[in-house]
Tab-separated table of N, CA, C and O in Angstrom:
chain	number	residue	atom	x	y	z
A	21	MET	N	0.849	-1.182	0.000
A	21	MET	CA	0.000	0.000	0.000
A	21	MET	C	0.883	1.230	0.000
A	21	MET	O	1.825	1.313	0.773
A	22	PRO	N	0.613	2.172	-0.872
A	22	PRO	CA	1.417	3.391	-0.887
A	22	PRO	C	1.231	4.177	0.410
A	22	PRO	O	0.121	4.299	0.914
A	23	HIS	N	2.336	4.690	0.941
A	23	HIS	CA	2.273	5.360	2.231
A	23	HIS	C	2.489	6.870	2.164
A	23	HIS	O	2.076	7.579	3.062
A	24	THR	N	3.132	7.340	1.122
A	24	THR	CA	3.319	8.785	1.019
A	24	THR	C	2.133	9.383	0.261
A	24	THR	O	1.515	8.703	-0.568
A	25	PRO	N	1.830	10.637	0.514
A	25	PRO	CA	0.715	11.274	-0.218
A	25	PRO	C	0.917	11.263	-1.732
A	25	PRO	O	-0.036	11.068	-2.477
A	26	THR	N	2.139	11.418	-2.170
A	26	THR	CA	2.415	11.413	-3.607
A	26	THR	C	2.146	10.037	-4.214
A	26	THR	O	1.513	9.935	-5.267
A	27	GLU	N	2.618	8.979	-3.545
A	27	GLU	CA	2.377	7.624	-4.040
A	27	GLU	C	0.886	7.305	-4.036
A	27	GLU	O	0.376	6.705	-4.978
A	28	LYS	N	0.216	7.696	-2.965
A	28	LYS	CA	-1.218	7.423	-2.861
A	28	LYS	C	-1.974	8.109	-3.998
A	28	LYS	O	-2.844	7.501	-4.632
A	29	LYS	N	-1.623	9.355	-4.284
A	29	LYS	CA	-2.291	10.078	-5.366
A	29	LYS	C	-2.030	9.406	-6.708
A	29	LYS	O	-2.948	9.254	-7.526
A	30	ARG	N	-0.794	8.960	-6.930
A	30	ARG	CA	-0.442	8.307	-8.189
A	30	ARG	C	-1.226	6.997	-8.355
A	30	ARG	O	-1.755	6.716	-9.430
A	31	VAL	N	-1.327	6.209	-7.281
A	31	VAL	CA	-2.047	4.938	-7.361
A	31	VAL	C	-3.536	5.178	-7.584
A	31	VAL	O	-4.167	4.508	-8.408
A	32	LEU	N	-4.109	6.137	-6.877
A	32	LEU	CA	-5.532	6.437	-7.061
A	32	LEU	C	-5.821	6.940	-8.470
A	32	LEU	O	-6.856	6.607	-9.053
A	33	THR	N	-4.907	7.703	-9.031
A	33	THR	CA	-5.065	8.173	-10.407
A	33	THR	C	-5.082	6.990	-11.370
A	33	THR	O	-5.905	6.931	-12.294
A	34	ARG	N	-4.198	6.026	-11.144
A	34	ARG	CA	-4.179	4.837	-12.000
A	34	ARG	C	-5.469	4.045	-11.869
A	34	ARG	O	-6.021	3.558	-12.860
A	35	VAL	N	-5.954	3.897	-10.631
A	35	VAL	CA	-7.196	3.153	-10.411
A	35	VAL	C	-8.355	3.841	-11.118
A	35	VAL	O	-9.190	3.188	-11.745
A	36	ARG	N	-8.412	5.146	-11.036
A	36	ARG	CA	-9.496	5.895	-11.705
A	36	ARG	C	-9.395	5.767	-13.223
A	36	ARG	O	-10.421	5.683	-13.911
A	37	ARG	N	-8.185	5.739	-13.738
A	37	ARG	CA	-8.000	5.559	-15.180
A	37	ARG	C	-8.477	4.163	-15.597
A	37	ARG	O	-9.141	3.998	-16.627
A	38	ILE	N	-8.149	3.173	-14.786
A	38	ILE	CA	-8.601	1.805	-15.068
A	38	ILE	C	-10.127	1.731	-15.010
A	38	ILE	O	-10.759	1.093	-15.852
A	39	ARG	N	-10.715	2.406	-14.031
A	39	ARG	CA	-12.183	2.432	-13.945
A	39	ARG	C	-12.774	3.028	-15.213
A	39	ARG	O	-13.772	2.541	-15.747
A	40	GLY	N	-12.161	4.083	-15.736
A	40	GLY	CA	-12.622	4.680	-16.986
A	40	GLY	C	-12.513	3.709	-18.150
A	40	GLY	O	-13.409	3.640	-18.996
A	41	GLN	N	-11.421	2.954	-18.186
A	41	GLN	CA	-11.266	1.960	-19.238
A	41	GLN	C	-12.341	0.880	-19.127
A	41	GLN	O	-12.900	0.435	-20.134
A	42	LEU	N	-12.628	0.459	-17.908
A	42	LEU	CA	-13.666	-0.558	-17.711
A	42	LEU	C	-15.042	-0.032	-18.105
A	42	LEU	O	-15.841	-0.757	-18.712
A	43	ASP	N	-15.324	1.219	-17.783
A	43	ASP	CA	-16.601	1.820	-18.182
A	43	ASP	C	-16.726	1.863	-19.706
A	43	ASP	O	-17.783	1.568	-20.262
A	44	ALA	N	-15.629	2.231	-20.375
A	44	ALA	CA	-15.641	2.275	-21.838
A	44	ALA	C	-15.840	0.878	-22.416
A	44	ALA	O	-16.561	0.706	-23.406
A	45	LEU	N	-15.223	-0.122	-21.800
A	45	LEU	CA	-15.411	-1.498	-22.256
A	45	LEU	C	-16.866	-1.929	-22.080
A	45	LEU	O	-17.457	-2.523	-22.981
A	46	GLU	N	-17.442	-1.606	-20.963
A	46	GLU	CA	-18.844	-1.952	-20.713
A	46	GLU	C	-19.755	-1.313	-21.755
A	46	GLU	O	-20.653	-1.967	-22.306
A	47	GLN	N	-19.523	-0.053	-22.063
A	47	GLN	CA	-20.335	0.639	-23.061
A	47	GLN	C	-20.171	-0.001	-24.436
A	47	GLN	O	-21.149	-0.170	-25.181
A	48	ALA	N	-18.933	-0.365	-24.777
A	48	ALA	CA	-18.682	-0.996	-26.068
A	48	ALA	C	-19.412	-2.329	-26.166
A	48	ALA	O	-20.006	-2.650	-27.205
A	49	LEU	N	-19.397	-3.082	-25.088
A	49	LEU	CA	-20.092	-4.369	-25.085
A	49	LEU	C	-21.600	-4.188	-25.181
A	49	LEU	O	-22.278	-4.932	-25.891
A	50	GLU	N	-22.122	-3.193	-24.484
A	50	GLU	CA	-23.568	-2.928	-24.547
A	50	GLU	C	-23.999	-2.517	-25.942
A	50	GLU	O	-25.095	-2.847	-26.384
A	51	LYS	N	-23.133	-1.806	-26.669
A	51	LYS	CA	-23.462	-1.347	-28.013
A	51	LYS	C	-23.178	-2.401	-29.073
A	51	LYS	O	-23.449	-2.184	-30.250
A	52	GLY	N	-22.594	-3.528	-28.663
A	52	GLY	CA	-22.311	-4.593	-29.623
A	52	GLY	C	-21.119	-4.303	-30.505
A	52	GLY	O	-21.143	-4.619	-31.701
A	53	ALA	N	-20.078	-3.741	-29.949
A	53	ALA	CA	-18.876	-3.408	-30.717
A	53	ALA	C	-18.237	-4.652	-31.306
A	53	ALA	O	-18.457	-5.772	-30.837
A	54	ASP	N	-17.453	-4.441	-32.354
A	54	ASP	CA	-16.724	-5.539	-32.988
A	54	ASP	C	-15.713	-6.142	-32.006
A	54	ASP	O	-15.285	-5.493	-31.050
A	55	CYS	N	-15.338	-7.370	-32.283
A	55	CYS	CA	-14.440	-8.105	-31.385
A	55	CYS	C	-13.053	-7.470	-31.264
A	55	CYS	O	-12.504	-7.409	-30.168
A	56	ALA	N	-12.481	-7.030	-32.378
A	56	ALA	CA	-11.107	-6.516	-32.347
A	56	ALA	C	-10.951	-5.336	-31.385
A	56	ALA	O	-10.043	-5.351	-30.539
A	57	PRO	N	-11.808	-4.301	-31.472
A	57	PRO	CA	-11.654	-3.200	-30.522
A	57	PRO	C	-11.910	-3.623	-29.069
A	57	PRO	O	-11.258	-3.123	-28.150
A	58	VAL	N	-12.829	-4.553	-28.882
A	58	VAL	CA	-13.100	-5.043	-27.517
A	58	VAL	C	-11.865	-5.763	-26.977
A	58	VAL	O	-11.459	-5.543	-25.832
A	59	LEU	N	-11.270	-6.612	-27.798
A	59	LEU	CA	-10.071	-7.321	-27.362
A	59	LEU	C	-8.921	-6.365	-27.076
A	59	LEU	O	-8.152	-6.567	-26.128
A	60	GLN	N	-8.792	-5.313	-27.882
A	60	GLN	CA	-7.757	-4.312	-27.635
A	60	GLN	C	-7.987	-3.618	-26.297
A	60	GLN	O	-7.042	-3.380	-25.541
A	61	GLN	N	-9.239	-3.307	-26.003
A	61	GLN	CA	-9.561	-2.651	-24.734
A	61	GLN	C	-9.277	-3.583	-23.560
A	61	GLN	O	-8.741	-3.153	-22.549
A	62	VAL	N	-9.633	-4.855	-23.706
A	62	VAL	CA	-9.353	-5.826	-22.642
A	62	VAL	C	-7.841	-5.927	-22.415
A	62	VAL	O	-7.377	-5.954	-21.267
A	63	ALA	N	-7.069	-5.967	-23.485
A	63	ALA	CA	-5.609	-6.039	-23.361
A	63	ALA	C	-5.054	-4.787	-22.679
A	63	ALA	O	-4.143	-4.878	-21.851
A	64	ALA	N	-5.618	-3.637	-23.013
A	64	ALA	CA	-5.168	-2.390	-22.387
A	64	ALA	C	-5.477	-2.393	-20.890
A	64	ALA	O	-4.656	-1.969	-20.069
A	65	ILE	N	-6.647	-2.898	-20.536
A	65	ILE	CA	-7.031	-2.970	-19.125
A	65	ILE	C	-6.116	-3.937	-18.382
A	65	ILE	O	-5.656	-3.654	-17.272
A	66	ARG	N	-5.855	-5.072	-19.001
A	66	ARG	CA	-4.955	-6.044	-18.376
A	66	ARG	C	-3.572	-5.428	-18.140
A	66	ARG	O	-2.978	-5.585	-17.075
A	67	GLY	N	-3.072	-4.697	-19.127
A	67	GLY	CA	-1.780	-4.029	-18.973
A	67	GLY	C	-1.797	-3.000	-17.857
A	67	GLY	O	-0.846	-2.880	-17.093
A	68	ALA	N	-2.901	-2.260	-17.768
A	68	ALA	CA	-3.017	-1.253	-16.720
A	68	ALA	C	-3.067	-1.897	-15.341
A	68	ALA	O	-2.441	-1.415	-14.390
A	69	ILE	N	-3.787	-2.990	-15.216
A	69	ILE	CA	-3.859	-3.710	-13.938
A	69	ILE	C	-2.490	-4.280	-13.575
A	69	ILE	O	-2.057	-4.188	-12.417
A	70	ASN	N	-1.803	-4.857	-14.551
A	70	ASN	CA	-0.463	-5.382	-14.288
A	70	ASN	C	0.489	-4.272	-13.855
A	70	ASN	O	1.313	-4.464	-12.963
A	71	GLY	N	0.376	-3.106	-14.482
A	71	GLY	CA	1.206	-1.970	-14.095
A	71	GLY	C	0.902	-1.507	-12.681
A	71	GLY	O	1.810	-1.180	-11.907
A	72	LEU	N	-0.370	-1.478	-12.337
A	72	LEU	CA	-0.776	-1.111	-10.983
A	72	LEU	C	-0.211	-2.110	-9.977
A	72	LEU	O	0.354	-1.732	-8.952
A	73	MET	N	-0.347	-3.384	-10.273
A	73	MET	CA	0.170	-4.423	-9.390
A	73	MET	C	1.673	-4.293	-9.214
A	73	MET	O	2.201	-4.386	-8.111
A	74	ALA	N	2.379	-4.082	-10.296
A	74	ALA	CA	3.831	-3.942	-10.236
A	74	ALA	C	4.231	-2.733	-9.382
A	74	ALA	O	5.173	-2.813	-8.589
A	75	GLY	N	3.512	-1.642	-9.521
A	75	GLY	CA	3.828	-0.452	-8.743
A	75	GLY	C	3.601	-0.651	-7.257
A	75	GLY	O	4.440	-0.254	-6.429
A	76	VAL	N	2.493	-1.252	-6.908
A	76	VAL	CA	2.200	-1.497	-5.493
A	76	VAL	C	3.191	-2.512	-4.929
A	76	VAL	O	3.694	-2.353	-3.813
A	77	LEU	N	3.508	-3.544	-5.694
A	77	LEU	CA	4.472	-4.542	-5.259
A	77	LEU	C	5.844	-3.911	-5.055
A	77	LEU	O	6.513	-4.158	-4.049
A	78	GLU	N	6.261	-3.073	-5.973
A	78	GLU	CA	7.554	-2.403	-5.852
A	78	GLU	C	7.600	-1.535	-4.594
A	78	GLU	O	8.577	-1.559	-3.844
A	79	SER	N	6.546	-0.798	-4.347
A	79	SER	CA	6.470	0.032	-3.152
A	79	SER	C	6.597	-0.816	-1.896
A	79	SER	O	7.330	-0.478	-0.960
A	80	HIS	N	5.887	-1.921	-1.874
A	80	HIS	CA	5.935	-2.812	-0.719
A	80	HIS	C	7.342	-3.370	-0.516
A	80	HIS	O	7.848	-3.408	0.607
A	81	LEU	N	7.970	-3.813	-1.587
A	81	LEU	CA	9.305	-4.397	-1.472
A	81	LEU	C	10.316	-3.376	-0.972
A	81	LEU	O	11.162	-3.695	-0.133
A	82	ARG	N	10.222	-2.163	-1.469
A	82	ARG	CA	11.139	-1.121	-1.006
A	82	ARG	C	10.979	-0.885	0.497
A	82	ARG	O	11.958	-0.749	1.217
A	83	GLU	N	9.753	-0.837	0.963
A	83	GLU	CA	9.505	-0.650	2.389
A	83	GLU	C	10.086	-1.794	3.203
A	83	GLU	O	10.695	-1.580	4.245
A	84	GLU	N	9.880	-3.012	2.745
A	84	GLU	CA	10.383	-4.175	3.473
A	84	GLU	C	11.901	-4.139	3.592
A	84	GLU	O	12.444	-4.402	4.652
A	85	PHE	N	12.593	-3.821	2.495
A	85	PHE	CA	14.046	-3.829	2.543
A	85	PHE	C	14.601	-2.675	3.365
A	85	PHE	O	15.619	-2.826	4.025
A	86	VAL	N	13.946	-1.552	3.369
A	86	VAL	CA	14.397	-0.426	4.183
A	86	VAL	C	14.275	-0.765	5.664
A	86	VAL	O	15.172	-0.507	6.451
A	87	GLU	N	13.155	-1.383	6.041
A	87	GLU	CA	12.945	-1.746	7.437
A	87	GLU	C	13.960	-2.766	7.925
A	87	GLU	O	14.324	-2.784	9.093
A	88	CYS	N	14.441	-3.632	7.066
A	88	CYS	CA	15.304	-4.736	7.466
A	88	CYS	C	16.780	-4.491	7.160
A	88	CYS	O	17.589	-5.396	7.319
A	89	ALA	N	17.123	-3.316	6.739
A	89	ALA	CA	18.483	-3.066	6.285
A	89	ALA	C	19.531	-3.344	7.362
A	89	ALA	O	20.625	-3.800	7.053
A	90	GLY	N	19.208	-3.118	8.624
A	90	GLY	CA	20.211	-3.296	9.667
A	90	GLY	C	20.185	-4.649	10.343
A	90	GLY	O	21.094	-4.987	11.080
A	91	ASP	N	19.221	-5.474	10.107
A	91	ASP	CA	19.061	-6.737	10.820
A	91	ASP	C	19.116	-7.896	9.827
A	91	ASP	O	18.188	-8.102	9.055
A	92	ARG	N	20.189	-8.658	9.878
A	92	ARG	CA	20.394	-9.726	8.894
A	92	ARG	C	19.326	-10.821	8.989
A	92	ARG	O	18.852	-11.327	7.976
A	93	ASP	N	18.947	-11.224	10.192
A	93	ASP	CA	17.923	-12.258	10.343
A	93	ASP	C	16.580	-11.781	9.796
A	93	ASP	O	15.874	-12.528	9.131
A	94	ALA	N	16.241	-10.547	10.108
A	94	ALA	CA	14.989	-9.994	9.591
A	94	ALA	C	15.037	-9.884	8.073
A	94	ALA	O	14.039	-10.106	7.393
A	95	ALA	N	16.204	-9.536	7.536
A	95	ALA	CA	16.354	-9.434	6.083
A	95	ALA	C	16.105	-10.785	5.431
A	95	ALA	O	15.466	-10.875	4.387
A	96	SER	N	16.585	-11.846	6.075
A	96	SER	CA	16.353	-13.180	5.536
A	96	SER	C	14.859	-13.495	5.489
A	96	SER	O	14.361	-14.031	4.504
A	97	GLY	N	14.137	-13.141	6.562
A	97	GLY	CA	12.693	-13.334	6.581
A	97	GLY	C	12.007	-12.501	5.520
A	97	GLY	O	11.053	-12.953	4.888
A	98	SER	N	12.495	-11.294	5.313
A	98	SER	CA	11.912	-10.430	4.285
A	98	SER	C	12.134	-11.000	2.900
A	98	SER	O	11.274	-10.896	2.038
A	99	ILE	N	13.298	-11.578	2.703
A	99	ILE	CA	13.564	-12.181	1.405
A	99	ILE	C	12.562	-13.299	1.141
A	99	ILE	O	12.047	-13.439	0.028
A	100	GLU	N	12.277	-14.086	2.168
A	100	GLU	CA	11.279	-15.142	2.003
A	100	GLU	C	9.912	-14.547	1.674
A	100	GLU	O	9.183	-15.078	0.851
A	101	ASN	N	9.578	-13.435	2.318
A	101	ASN	CA	8.318	-12.751	2.011
A	101	ASN	C	8.297	-12.281	0.560
A	101	ASN	O	7.275	-12.372	-0.117
A	102	VAL	N	9.425	-11.778	0.095
A	102	VAL	CA	9.528	-11.311	-1.288
A	102	VAL	C	9.305	-12.475	-2.250
A	102	VAL	O	8.551	-12.372	-3.216
A	103	VAL	N	9.960	-13.579	-1.968
A	103	VAL	CA	9.812	-14.754	-2.830
A	103	VAL	C	8.348	-15.187	-2.862
A	103	VAL	O	7.798	-15.491	-3.924
A	104	SER	N	7.718	-15.216	-1.714
A	104	SER	CA	6.306	-15.599	-1.644
A	104	SER	C	5.430	-14.646	-2.447
A	104	SER	O	4.538	-15.076	-3.188
A	105	LEU	N	5.679	-13.354	-2.317
A	105	LEU	CA	4.904	-12.369	-3.071
A	105	LEU	C	5.088	-12.541	-4.570
A	105	LEU	O	4.122	-12.508	-5.330
A	106	VAL	N	6.324	-12.727	-4.985
A	106	VAL	CA	6.601	-12.872	-6.416
A	106	VAL	C	5.919	-14.130	-6.949
A	106	VAL	O	5.309	-14.106	-8.025
A	107	ARG	N	5.994	-15.217	-6.194
A	107	ARG	CA	5.340	-16.447	-6.639
A	107	ARG	C	3.837	-16.257	-6.804
A	107	ARG	O	3.243	-16.717	-7.769
A	108	SER	N	3.218	-15.603	-5.822
A	108	SER	CA	1.773	-15.391	-5.921
A	108	SER	C	1.430	-14.461	-7.083
A	108	SER	O	0.403	-14.617	-7.732
A	109	TYR	N	2.288	-13.504	-7.357
A	109	TYR	CA	2.064	-12.586	-8.464
A	109	TYR	C	2.151	-13.302	-9.810
A	109	TYR	O	1.408	-13.007	-10.745
A	110	LEU	N	3.034	-14.273	-9.900
A	110	LEU	CA	3.256	-14.943	-11.178
A	110	LEU	C	2.257	-16.066	-11.457
A	110	LEU	O	2.284	-16.636	-12.540
A	111	ARG	N	1.397	-16.398	-10.532
A	111	ARG	CA	0.415	-17.466	-10.757
A	111	ARG	C	-0.623	-17.068	-11.738
A	111	ARG	O	-1.046	-16.043	-11.984
């Protein structure tokens, strides 16, 4: 979760943009749009969601490593957390 006001604003802006893309997709589907533009919109939404996920994940990882920088045992636990997060992200 973004913790600084700047990060929070950036993430919320991305979420609102994704919501706009989803609204446009819904309208296109209701109007019976052709498959190609619908598929392009779905791909764009998927890319936007992946970008959002990557940004939030990056923020989280940076926080974890900063907190554990001085404690080797804690860093080892954080590394395991990172591995777990990456695995769940890649499923």
